[in-house]
Tab-separated table of C-alpha atoms in Angstrom:
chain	number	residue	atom	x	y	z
A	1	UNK	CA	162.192	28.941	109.368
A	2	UNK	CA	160.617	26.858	111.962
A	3	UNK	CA	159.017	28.127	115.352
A	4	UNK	CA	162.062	25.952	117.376
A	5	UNK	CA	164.928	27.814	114.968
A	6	UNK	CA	163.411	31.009	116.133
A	7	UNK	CA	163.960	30.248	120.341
A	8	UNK	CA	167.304	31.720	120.563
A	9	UNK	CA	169.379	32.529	123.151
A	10	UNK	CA	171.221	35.907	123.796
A	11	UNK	CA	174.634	35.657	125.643
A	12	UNK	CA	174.369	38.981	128.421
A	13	UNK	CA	177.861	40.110	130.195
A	14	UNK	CA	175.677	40.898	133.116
A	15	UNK	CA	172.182	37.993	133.200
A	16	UNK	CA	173.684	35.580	131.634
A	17	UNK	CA	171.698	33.257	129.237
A	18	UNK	CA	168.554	35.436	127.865
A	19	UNK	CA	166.093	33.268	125.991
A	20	UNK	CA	163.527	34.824	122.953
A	21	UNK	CA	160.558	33.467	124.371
A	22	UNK	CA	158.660	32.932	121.199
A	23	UNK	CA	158.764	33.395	117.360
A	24	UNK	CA	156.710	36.619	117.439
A	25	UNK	CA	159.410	38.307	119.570
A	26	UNK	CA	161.910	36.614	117.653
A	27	UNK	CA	160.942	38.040	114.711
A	28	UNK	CA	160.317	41.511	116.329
A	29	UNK	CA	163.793	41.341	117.363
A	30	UNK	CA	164.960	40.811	113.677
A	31	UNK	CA	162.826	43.492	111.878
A	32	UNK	CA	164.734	46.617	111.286
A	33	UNK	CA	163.827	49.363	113.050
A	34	UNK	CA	164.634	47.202	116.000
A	35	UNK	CA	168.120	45.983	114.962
A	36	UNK	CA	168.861	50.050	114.647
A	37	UNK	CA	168.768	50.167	118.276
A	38	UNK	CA	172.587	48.138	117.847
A	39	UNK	CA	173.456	51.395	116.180
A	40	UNK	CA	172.678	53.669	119.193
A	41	UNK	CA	174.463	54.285	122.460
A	42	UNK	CA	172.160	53.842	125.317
A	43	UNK	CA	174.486	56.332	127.632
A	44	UNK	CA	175.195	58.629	124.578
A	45	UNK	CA	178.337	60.618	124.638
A	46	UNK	CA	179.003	59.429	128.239
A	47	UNK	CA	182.148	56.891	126.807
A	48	UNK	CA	183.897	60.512	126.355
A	49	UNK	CA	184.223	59.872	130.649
A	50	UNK	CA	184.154	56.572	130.789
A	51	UNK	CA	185.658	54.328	128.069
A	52	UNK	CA	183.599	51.086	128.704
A	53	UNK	CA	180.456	52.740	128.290
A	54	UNK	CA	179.904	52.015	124.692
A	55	UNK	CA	176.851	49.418	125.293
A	56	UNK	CA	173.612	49.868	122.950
A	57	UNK	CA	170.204	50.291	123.592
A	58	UNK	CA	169.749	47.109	122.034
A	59	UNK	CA	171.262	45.739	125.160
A	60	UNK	CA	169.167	47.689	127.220
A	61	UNK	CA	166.382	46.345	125.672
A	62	UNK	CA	166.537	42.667	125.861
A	63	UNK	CA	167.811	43.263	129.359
A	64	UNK	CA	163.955	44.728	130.145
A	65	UNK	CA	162.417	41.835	128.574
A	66	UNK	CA	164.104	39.355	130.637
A	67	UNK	CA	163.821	41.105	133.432
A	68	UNK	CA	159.949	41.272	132.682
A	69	UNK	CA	160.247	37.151	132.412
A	70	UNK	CA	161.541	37.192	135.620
A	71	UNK	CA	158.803	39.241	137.239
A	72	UNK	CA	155.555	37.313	135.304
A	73	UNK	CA	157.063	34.259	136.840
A	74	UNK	CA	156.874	35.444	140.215
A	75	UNK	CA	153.816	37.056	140.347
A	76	UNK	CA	152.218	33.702	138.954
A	77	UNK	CA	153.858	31.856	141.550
A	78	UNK	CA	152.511	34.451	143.876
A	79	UNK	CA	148.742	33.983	142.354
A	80	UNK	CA	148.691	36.725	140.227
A	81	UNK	CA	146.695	35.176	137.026
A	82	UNK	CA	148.360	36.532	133.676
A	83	UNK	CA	147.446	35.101	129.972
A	84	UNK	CA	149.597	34.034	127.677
A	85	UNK	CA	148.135	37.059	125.707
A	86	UNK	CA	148.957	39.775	128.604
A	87	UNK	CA	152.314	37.894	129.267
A	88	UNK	CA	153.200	38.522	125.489
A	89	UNK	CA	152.062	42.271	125.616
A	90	UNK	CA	154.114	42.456	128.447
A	91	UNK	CA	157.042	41.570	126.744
A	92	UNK	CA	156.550	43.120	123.820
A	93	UNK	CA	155.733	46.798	125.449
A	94	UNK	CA	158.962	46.443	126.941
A	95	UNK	CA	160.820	45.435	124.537
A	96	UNK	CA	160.242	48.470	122.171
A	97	UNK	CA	159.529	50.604	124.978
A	98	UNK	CA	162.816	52.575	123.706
A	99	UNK	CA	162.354	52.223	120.105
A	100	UNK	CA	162.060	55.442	119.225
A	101	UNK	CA	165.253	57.047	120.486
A	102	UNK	CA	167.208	58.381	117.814
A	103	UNK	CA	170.941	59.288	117.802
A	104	UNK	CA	172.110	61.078	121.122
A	105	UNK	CA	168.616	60.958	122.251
A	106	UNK	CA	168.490	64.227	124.312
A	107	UNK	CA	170.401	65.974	122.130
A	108	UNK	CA	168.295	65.465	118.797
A	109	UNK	CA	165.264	66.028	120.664
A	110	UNK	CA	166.431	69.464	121.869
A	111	UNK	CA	167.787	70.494	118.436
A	112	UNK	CA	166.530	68.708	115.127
A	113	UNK	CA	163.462	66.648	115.884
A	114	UNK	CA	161.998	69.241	118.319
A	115	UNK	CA	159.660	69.178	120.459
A	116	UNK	CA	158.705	65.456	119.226
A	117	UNK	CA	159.235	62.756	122.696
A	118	UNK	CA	161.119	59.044	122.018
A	119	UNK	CA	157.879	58.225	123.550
A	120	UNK	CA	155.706	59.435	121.169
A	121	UNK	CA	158.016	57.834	118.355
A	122	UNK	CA	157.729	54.638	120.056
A	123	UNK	CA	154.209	54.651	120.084
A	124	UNK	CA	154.632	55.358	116.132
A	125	UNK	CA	156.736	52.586	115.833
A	126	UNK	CA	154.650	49.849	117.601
A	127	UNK	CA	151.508	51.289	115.522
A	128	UNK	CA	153.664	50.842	112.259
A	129	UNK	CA	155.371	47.646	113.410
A	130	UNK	CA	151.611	46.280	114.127
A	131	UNK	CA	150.235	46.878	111.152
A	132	UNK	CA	152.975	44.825	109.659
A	133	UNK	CA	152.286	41.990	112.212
A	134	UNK	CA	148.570	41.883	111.352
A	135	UNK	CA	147.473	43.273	114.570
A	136	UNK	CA	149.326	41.258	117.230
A	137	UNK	CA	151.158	44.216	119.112
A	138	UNK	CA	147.326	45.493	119.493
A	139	UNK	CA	146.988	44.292	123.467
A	140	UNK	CA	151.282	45.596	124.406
A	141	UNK	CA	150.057	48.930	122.647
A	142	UNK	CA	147.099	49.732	124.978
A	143	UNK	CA	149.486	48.571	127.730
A	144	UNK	CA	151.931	50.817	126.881
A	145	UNK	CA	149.666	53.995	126.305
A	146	UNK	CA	148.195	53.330	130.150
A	147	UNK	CA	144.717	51.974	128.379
A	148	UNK	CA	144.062	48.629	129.559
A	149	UNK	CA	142.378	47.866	132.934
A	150	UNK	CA	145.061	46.203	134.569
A	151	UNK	CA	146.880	48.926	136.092
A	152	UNK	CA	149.891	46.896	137.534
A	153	UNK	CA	151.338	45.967	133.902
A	154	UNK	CA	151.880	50.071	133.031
A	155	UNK	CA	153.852	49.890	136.410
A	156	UNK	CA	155.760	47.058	135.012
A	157	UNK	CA	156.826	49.199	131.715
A	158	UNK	CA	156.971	52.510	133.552
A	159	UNK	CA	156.768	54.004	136.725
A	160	UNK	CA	159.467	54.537	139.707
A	161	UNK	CA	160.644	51.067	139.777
A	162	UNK	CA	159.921	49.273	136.494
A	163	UNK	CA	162.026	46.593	134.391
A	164	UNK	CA	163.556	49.668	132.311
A	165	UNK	CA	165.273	51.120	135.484
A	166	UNK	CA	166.345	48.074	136.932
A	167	UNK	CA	168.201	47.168	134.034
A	168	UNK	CA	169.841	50.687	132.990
A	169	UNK	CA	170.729	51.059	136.569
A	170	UNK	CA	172.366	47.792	136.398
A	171	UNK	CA	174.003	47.950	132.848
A	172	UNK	CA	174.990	51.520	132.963
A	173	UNK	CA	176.792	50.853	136.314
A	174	UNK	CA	178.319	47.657	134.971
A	175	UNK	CA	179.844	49.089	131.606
A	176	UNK	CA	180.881	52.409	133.026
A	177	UNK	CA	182.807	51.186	136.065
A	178	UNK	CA	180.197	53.210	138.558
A	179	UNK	CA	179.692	50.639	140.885
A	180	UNK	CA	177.403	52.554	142.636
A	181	UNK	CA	174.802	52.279	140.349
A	182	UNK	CA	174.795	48.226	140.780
A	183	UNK	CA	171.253	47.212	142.096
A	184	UNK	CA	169.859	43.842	143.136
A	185	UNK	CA	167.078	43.782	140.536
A	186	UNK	CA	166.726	39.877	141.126
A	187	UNK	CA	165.906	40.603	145.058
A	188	UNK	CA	163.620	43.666	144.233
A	189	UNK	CA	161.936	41.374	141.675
A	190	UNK	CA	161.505	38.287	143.722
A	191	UNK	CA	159.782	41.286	146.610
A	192	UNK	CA	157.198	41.738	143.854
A	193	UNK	CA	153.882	41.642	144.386
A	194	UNK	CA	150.375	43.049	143.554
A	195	UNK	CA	147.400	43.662	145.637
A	196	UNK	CA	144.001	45.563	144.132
A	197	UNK	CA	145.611	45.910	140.940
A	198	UNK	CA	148.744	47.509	142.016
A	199	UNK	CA	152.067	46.336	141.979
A	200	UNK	CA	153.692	46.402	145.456
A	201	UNK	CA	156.867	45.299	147.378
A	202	UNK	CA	156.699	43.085	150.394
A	203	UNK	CA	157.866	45.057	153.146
A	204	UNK	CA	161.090	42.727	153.761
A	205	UNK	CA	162.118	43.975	150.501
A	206	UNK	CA	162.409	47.476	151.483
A	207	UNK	CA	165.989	47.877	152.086
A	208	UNK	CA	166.460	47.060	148.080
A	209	UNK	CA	164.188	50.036	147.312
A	210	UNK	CA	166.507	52.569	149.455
A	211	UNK	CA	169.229	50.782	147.722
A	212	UNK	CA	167.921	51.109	144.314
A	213	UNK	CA	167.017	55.024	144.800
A	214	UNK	CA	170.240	56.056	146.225
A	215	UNK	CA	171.655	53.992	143.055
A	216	UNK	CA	169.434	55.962	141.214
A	217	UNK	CA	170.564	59.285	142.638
A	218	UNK	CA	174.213	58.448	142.663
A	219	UNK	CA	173.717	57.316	139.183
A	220	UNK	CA	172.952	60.349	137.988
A	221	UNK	CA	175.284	62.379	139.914
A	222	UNK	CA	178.238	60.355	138.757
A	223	UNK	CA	177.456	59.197	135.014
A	224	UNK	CA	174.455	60.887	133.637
A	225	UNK	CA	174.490	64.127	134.970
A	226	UNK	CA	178.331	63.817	135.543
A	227	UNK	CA	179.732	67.453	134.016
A	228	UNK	CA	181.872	66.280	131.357
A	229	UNK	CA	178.815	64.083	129.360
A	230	UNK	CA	176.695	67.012	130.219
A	231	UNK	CA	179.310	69.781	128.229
A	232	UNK	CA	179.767	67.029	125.404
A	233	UNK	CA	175.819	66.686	124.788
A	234	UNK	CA	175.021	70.395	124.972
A	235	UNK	CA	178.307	71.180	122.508
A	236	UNK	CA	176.435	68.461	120.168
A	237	UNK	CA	172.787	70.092	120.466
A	238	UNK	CA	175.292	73.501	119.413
A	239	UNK	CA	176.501	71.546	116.849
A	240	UNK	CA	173.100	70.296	115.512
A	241	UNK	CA	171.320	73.196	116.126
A	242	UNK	CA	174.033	75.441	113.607
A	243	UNK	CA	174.337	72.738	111.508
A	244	UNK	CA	170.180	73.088	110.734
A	245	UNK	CA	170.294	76.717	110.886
A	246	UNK	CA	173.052	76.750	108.485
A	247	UNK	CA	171.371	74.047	106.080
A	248	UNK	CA	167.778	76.726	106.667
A	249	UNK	CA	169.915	79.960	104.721
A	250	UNK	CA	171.087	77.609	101.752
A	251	UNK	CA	174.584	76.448	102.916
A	252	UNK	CA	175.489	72.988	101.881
A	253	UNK	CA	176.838	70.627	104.546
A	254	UNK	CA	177.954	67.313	103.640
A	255	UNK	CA	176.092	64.627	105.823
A	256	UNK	CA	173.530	61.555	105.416
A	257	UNK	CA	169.918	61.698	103.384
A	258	UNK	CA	167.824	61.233	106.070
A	259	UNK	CA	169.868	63.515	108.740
A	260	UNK	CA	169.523	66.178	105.634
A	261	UNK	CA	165.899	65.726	105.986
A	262	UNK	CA	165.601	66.374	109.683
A	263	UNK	CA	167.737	69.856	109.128
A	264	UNK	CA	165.896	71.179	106.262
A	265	UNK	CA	162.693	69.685	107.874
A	266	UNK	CA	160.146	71.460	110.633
A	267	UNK	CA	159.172	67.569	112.190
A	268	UNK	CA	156.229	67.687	114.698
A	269	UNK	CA	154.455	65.144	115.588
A	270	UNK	CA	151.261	65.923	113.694
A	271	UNK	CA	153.852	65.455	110.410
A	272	UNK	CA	155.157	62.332	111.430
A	273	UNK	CA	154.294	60.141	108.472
A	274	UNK	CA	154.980	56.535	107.476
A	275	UNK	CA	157.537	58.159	105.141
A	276	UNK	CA	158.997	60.465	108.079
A	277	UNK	CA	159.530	57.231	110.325
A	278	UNK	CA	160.854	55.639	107.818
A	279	UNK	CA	163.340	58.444	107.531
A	280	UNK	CA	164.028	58.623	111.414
A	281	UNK	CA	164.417	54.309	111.249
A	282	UNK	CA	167.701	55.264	109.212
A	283	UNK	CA	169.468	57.645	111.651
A	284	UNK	CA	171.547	56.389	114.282
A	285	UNK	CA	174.924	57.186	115.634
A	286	UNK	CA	177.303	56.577	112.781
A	287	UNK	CA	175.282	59.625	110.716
A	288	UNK	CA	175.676	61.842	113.611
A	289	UNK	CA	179.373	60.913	114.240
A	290	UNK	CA	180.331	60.884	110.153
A	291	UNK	CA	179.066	64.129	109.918
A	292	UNK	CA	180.795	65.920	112.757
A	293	UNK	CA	183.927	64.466	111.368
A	294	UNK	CA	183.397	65.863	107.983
A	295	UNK	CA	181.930	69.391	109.581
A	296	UNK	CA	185.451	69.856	111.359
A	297	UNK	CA	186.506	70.866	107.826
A	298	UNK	CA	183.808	73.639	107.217
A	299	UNK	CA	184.632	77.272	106.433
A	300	UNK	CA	181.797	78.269	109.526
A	301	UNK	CA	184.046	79.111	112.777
A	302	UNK	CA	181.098	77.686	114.781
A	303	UNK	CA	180.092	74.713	113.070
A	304	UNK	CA	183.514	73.517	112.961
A	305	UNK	CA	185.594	74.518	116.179
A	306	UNK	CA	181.924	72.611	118.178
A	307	UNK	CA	182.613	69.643	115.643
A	308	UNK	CA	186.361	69.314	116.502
A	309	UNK	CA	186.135	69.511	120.077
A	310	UNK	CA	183.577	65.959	120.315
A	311	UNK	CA	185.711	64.631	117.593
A	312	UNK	CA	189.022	65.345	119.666
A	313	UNK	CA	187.326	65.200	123.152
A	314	UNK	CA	188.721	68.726	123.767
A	315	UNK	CA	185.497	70.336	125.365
A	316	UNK	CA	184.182	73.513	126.656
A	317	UNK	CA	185.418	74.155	130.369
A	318	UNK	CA	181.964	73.608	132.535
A	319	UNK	CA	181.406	74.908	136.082
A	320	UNK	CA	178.562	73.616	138.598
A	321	UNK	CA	177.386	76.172	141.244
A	322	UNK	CA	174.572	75.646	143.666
A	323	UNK	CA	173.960	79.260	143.013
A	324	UNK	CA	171.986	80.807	140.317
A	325	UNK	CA	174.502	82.276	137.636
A	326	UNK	CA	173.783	85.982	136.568
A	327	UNK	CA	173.985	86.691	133.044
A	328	UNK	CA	176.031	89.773	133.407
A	329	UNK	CA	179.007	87.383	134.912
A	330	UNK	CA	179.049	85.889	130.697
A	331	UNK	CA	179.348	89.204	129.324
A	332	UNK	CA	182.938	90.184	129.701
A	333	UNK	CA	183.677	86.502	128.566
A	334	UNK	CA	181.450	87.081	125.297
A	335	UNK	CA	183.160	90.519	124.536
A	336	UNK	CA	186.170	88.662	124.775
A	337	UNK	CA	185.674	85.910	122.915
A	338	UNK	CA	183.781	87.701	119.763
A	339	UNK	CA	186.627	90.297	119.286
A	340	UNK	CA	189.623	87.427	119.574
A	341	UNK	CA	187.759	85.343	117.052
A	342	UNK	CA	186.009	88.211	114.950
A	343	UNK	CA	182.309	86.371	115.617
A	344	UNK	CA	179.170	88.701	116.857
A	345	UNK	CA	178.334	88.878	120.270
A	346	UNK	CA	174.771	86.885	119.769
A	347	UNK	CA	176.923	84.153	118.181
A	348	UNK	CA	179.280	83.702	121.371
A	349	UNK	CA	176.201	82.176	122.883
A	350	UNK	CA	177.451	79.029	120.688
A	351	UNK	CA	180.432	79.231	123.117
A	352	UNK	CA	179.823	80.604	126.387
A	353	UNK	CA	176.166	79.991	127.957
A	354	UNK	CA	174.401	78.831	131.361
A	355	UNK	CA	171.988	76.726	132.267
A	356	UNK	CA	170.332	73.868	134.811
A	357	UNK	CA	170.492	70.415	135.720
A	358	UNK	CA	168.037	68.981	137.902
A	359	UNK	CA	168.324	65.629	140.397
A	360	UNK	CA	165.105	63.387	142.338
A	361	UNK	CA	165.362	60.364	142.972
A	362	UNK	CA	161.773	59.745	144.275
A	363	UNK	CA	158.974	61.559	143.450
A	364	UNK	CA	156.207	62.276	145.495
A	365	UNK	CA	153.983	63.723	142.711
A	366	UNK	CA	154.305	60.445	141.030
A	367	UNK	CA	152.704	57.183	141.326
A	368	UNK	CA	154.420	55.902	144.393
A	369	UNK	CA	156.249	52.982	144.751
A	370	UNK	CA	154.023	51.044	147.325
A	371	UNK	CA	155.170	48.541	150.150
A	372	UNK	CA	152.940	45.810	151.497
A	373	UNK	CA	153.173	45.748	155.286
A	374	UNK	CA	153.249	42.301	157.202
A	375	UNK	CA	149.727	43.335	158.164
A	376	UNK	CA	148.284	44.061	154.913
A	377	UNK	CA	148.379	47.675	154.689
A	378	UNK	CA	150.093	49.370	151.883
A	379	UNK	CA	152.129	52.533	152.445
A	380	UNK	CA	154.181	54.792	150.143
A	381	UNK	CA	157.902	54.144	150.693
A	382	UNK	CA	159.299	57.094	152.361
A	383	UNK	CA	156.538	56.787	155.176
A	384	UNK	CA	157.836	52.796	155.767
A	385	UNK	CA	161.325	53.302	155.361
A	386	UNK	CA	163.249	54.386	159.002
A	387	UNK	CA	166.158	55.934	156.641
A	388	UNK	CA	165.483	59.507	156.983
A	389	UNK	CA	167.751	59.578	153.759
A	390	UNK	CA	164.925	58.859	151.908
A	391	UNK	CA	163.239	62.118	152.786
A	392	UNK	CA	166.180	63.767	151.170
A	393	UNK	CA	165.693	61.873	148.073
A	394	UNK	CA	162.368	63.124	146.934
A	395	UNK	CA	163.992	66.263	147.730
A	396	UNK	CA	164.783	68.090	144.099
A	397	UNK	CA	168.254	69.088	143.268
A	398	UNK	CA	168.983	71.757	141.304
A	399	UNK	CA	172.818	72.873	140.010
A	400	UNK	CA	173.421	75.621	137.964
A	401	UNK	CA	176.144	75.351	134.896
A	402	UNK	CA	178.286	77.599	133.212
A	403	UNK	CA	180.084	76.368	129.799
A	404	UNK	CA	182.686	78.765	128.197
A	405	UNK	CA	186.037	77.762	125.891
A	406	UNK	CA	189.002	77.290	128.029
A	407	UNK	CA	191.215	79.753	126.543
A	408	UNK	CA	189.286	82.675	128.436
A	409	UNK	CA	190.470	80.999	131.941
C-alpha cells in the first residue's frame, strides 16, 4: 500500500473531517490492539441513563489526536519550535494514551485485573506495539512516562487541561445529551501557549478555563458520577468479583478464553507477560456482556439475580447522603434479605452495601493550570480568575451511597 493510500480521513459527528497525518499512525490505527478500542464503551454502562451514549473509546481517541494537531499548529505559529519527530510522539502518546482500558474499565480494575492501572497497560502496550514498529514509538514513550525534557508535551497528554479532557468533555456531553458538559476546546486551544517550558493560557482565555471546570464538575455530577451508572458499575464489579470467586472453588461458568483466564488468574503487573497482553488485547465488551447473559441462567442466587438486573436494567435502589452512612443502618436490611432468600448474612453484602464517591474539579495539589498575564507573569488559575466559584471547585466533594434491592423499600 502506498504512503498517499494510507492519509485517510475519519468522518467525526462532532470535528468534522479528521485527517491520519501519516502512514506510521495510519498503520498504528489499523494494528489490533488498537481497533479493540471499537469494541469498548468509553462511558461504560452509562447508556443504561442515557441511550445515545454508546460512543467508543476509539472515538475518543482520534478525537485527542486531532485535537493535539490543532494545538502543535498553534504553538508553532506562536514560536514554539517542535520537530517533526516530537510532533509525531505527540501524536502518537495520545493516541494510545487509553489503550489499555479493558471492558468497563473501572469495574475490571476493581474486580478481575486488580490492582493493575489502564495506565500501566498502556505503557505495556506502546512497549509491545514498539517493538513491532522497530523502535519508532521510542520518543511518544518517554513522553508519555514524564521522561523527556520538554515538560510542556506531558501537559499536552495529561494534566488538568490536556487534549484527553477536552475531547471526553466534549464527546461525552455530545452523545449523552448533557449539554453541560459542551466545552469550547477550539477557543481554549487557540489561548495556548508556553513560556519556560510550560504550557500556559493567555489570560483572555480565562473565561474558557472556568467554563471548562464547571463542565468538568457538572460532568461528573450529571453523567459519570450520576447514581444510576454508578449502581450499574458496582452491581457489575459484584458480578465479576462472584463470578472469579466462583470460577477459584471449581465451579464452571460458561464465558470467553481469555475472560476465563483473568478469573482463574492472580494478574499483577509484575506477571504481565507478552502472552498475558495478548490475552487482555482479546477482551472487550461483547465478552463481558455475553457472559452476563449466559450467567442469568446459573444455579448461584448471586451470580445470577446481579447478572439479570444489567441485562434487564432492573438495578439495585441507590441513595446519596452528604452524611456518612453507619453500618448498623444495613443490618436490619441484611437480616432481612438473607432469611427471605435463604443466603448468609456475609453474602447479603452482594446486595446491600455503602460506600463513597468523590468530586474536584481543580486540584490544587496538582500541576496547575497556569495563565499568562498581559504583563508576563504567570499565575495559577484560581488566583486570576474574579469567579469566586472557582474557589469552590478545588473544593473536594464527597457523597456517601447506599445500594440495597428494592423489594426491602
Amino acid at each position: 500500500m502506498s504512503q498517499i493510500n494510507k492519509l485517510k480521513i475519519f468522518n467525526d459527528p462532532i470535528y468534522g473531517f479528521i485527517t491520519i497525518p501519516n502512514a506510521l499512525i495510519y498503520d498504528l490505527v489499523q494494528q489490533p490492539y488498537f481497533q479493540r478500542l471499537r469494541r469498548i464503551s468509553q462511558m461504560g454502562l452509562s447508556y443504561l441513563v442515557y441511550p445515545g451514549a454508546n460512543h467508543t473509546r476509539f472515538h475518543h481517541a482520534l478525537g485527542c489526536m486531532h485535537l493535539m494537531q490543532k494545538a502543535v499548529d498553534v504553538l508553532r505559529f506562536k514560536g514554539v519550535s517542535i520537530s517533526p519527530e516530537e510532533e509525531n510522539a505527540l501524536y502518537i502518546a495520545i493516541l494510545l494514551h487509553d489503550i489499555g482500558h479493558g471492558p468497563f474499565s473501572h469495574a475490571m480494575e476493581k474486580s478481575i485485573v486488580e490492582d493493575v492501572h489502564h495506565e500501566e497497560i498502556s505503557l505495556l502496550f506502546m512497549n509491545q506495539l514498539n517493538v513491532e514498529f522497530n523502535g519508532q514509538l521510542s520518543l511518544a514513550i518517554q513522553v508519555f512516562k514524564g521522561e523527556y525534557n520538554r515538560k510542556f508535551m506531558l501537559q499536552l497528554i495529561s494534566s488538568q487541561l490536556d487534549m484527553d479532557r477536552m475531547d471526553y468533555l466534549k464527546r461525552d456531553s455530545f452523545y449523552s445529551g448533557v449539554a453541560e458538559g459542551n466545552v469550547n476546546s477550539e477557543r481554549l486551544i487557540q489561548m495556548m501557549n508556553v513560556v519556560d517550558d510550560y504550557l500556559v493560557i493567555e489570560e483572555k482565555g480565562i473565561y474558557s478555563v472556568e467554563k471548562f471546570l464547571m463542565s468538568r464538575r457538572l460532568m461528573y455530577w450529571q453523567a459519570y458520577l450520576h447514581k444510576t451508572s454508578l449502581v450499574a458499575e458496582l452491581i457489575l464489579m459484584k458480578i465479576l468479583k462472584r463470578a472469579k470467586e466462583l470460577t477459584l472453588k471449581g465451579v464452571q461458568l460458561p464465558c470467553s478464553e481469555p475472560l476465563l483466564f483473568f478469573m482463574q488468574n492472580k494478574v499483577t503487573i509484575d506477571t504481565f507477560d507478552a502472552e498475558t497482553l495478548d490475552l487482555f488485547a482479546q477482551l472487550d465488551d461483547f465478552d463481558i456482556i455475553g457472559a452476563l447473559k449466559s450467567w442469568q441462567k446459573q444455579d448461584d442466587f448471586i451470580l445470577s439475580s446481579l447478572s439479570k438486573m444489567i441485562v434487564n436494567r432492573d438495578l439495585l435502589k441507590i441513595k446519596l447522603t452528604s452524611e456518612k452512612v453507619a453500618i448498623e443502618e444495613l443490618q436490619p436490611l441484611k437480616e432481612r434479605f438473607a432469611l427471605e432468600n435463604n443466603i448468609s448474612l456475609l453474602e447479603t453484602n452482594y446486595f446491600i452495601f455503602k460506600g463513597k464517591i468523590k468530586n474536584q474539579a481543580y486540584s490544587k495539589e496538582a500541576e496547575p493550570i497556569r495563565i499568562l498575564k498581559k504583563d508576563s507573569t504567570i499565575e495559577d488559575v484560581i488566583e486570576s480568575s474574579d469567579q469566586l466559584n472557582l474557589k469552590s471547585l478545588s473544593k473536594l466533594v464527597t457523597k456517601y451511597y447506599i445500594c440495597f434491592p428494592k423489594q426491602l423499600l
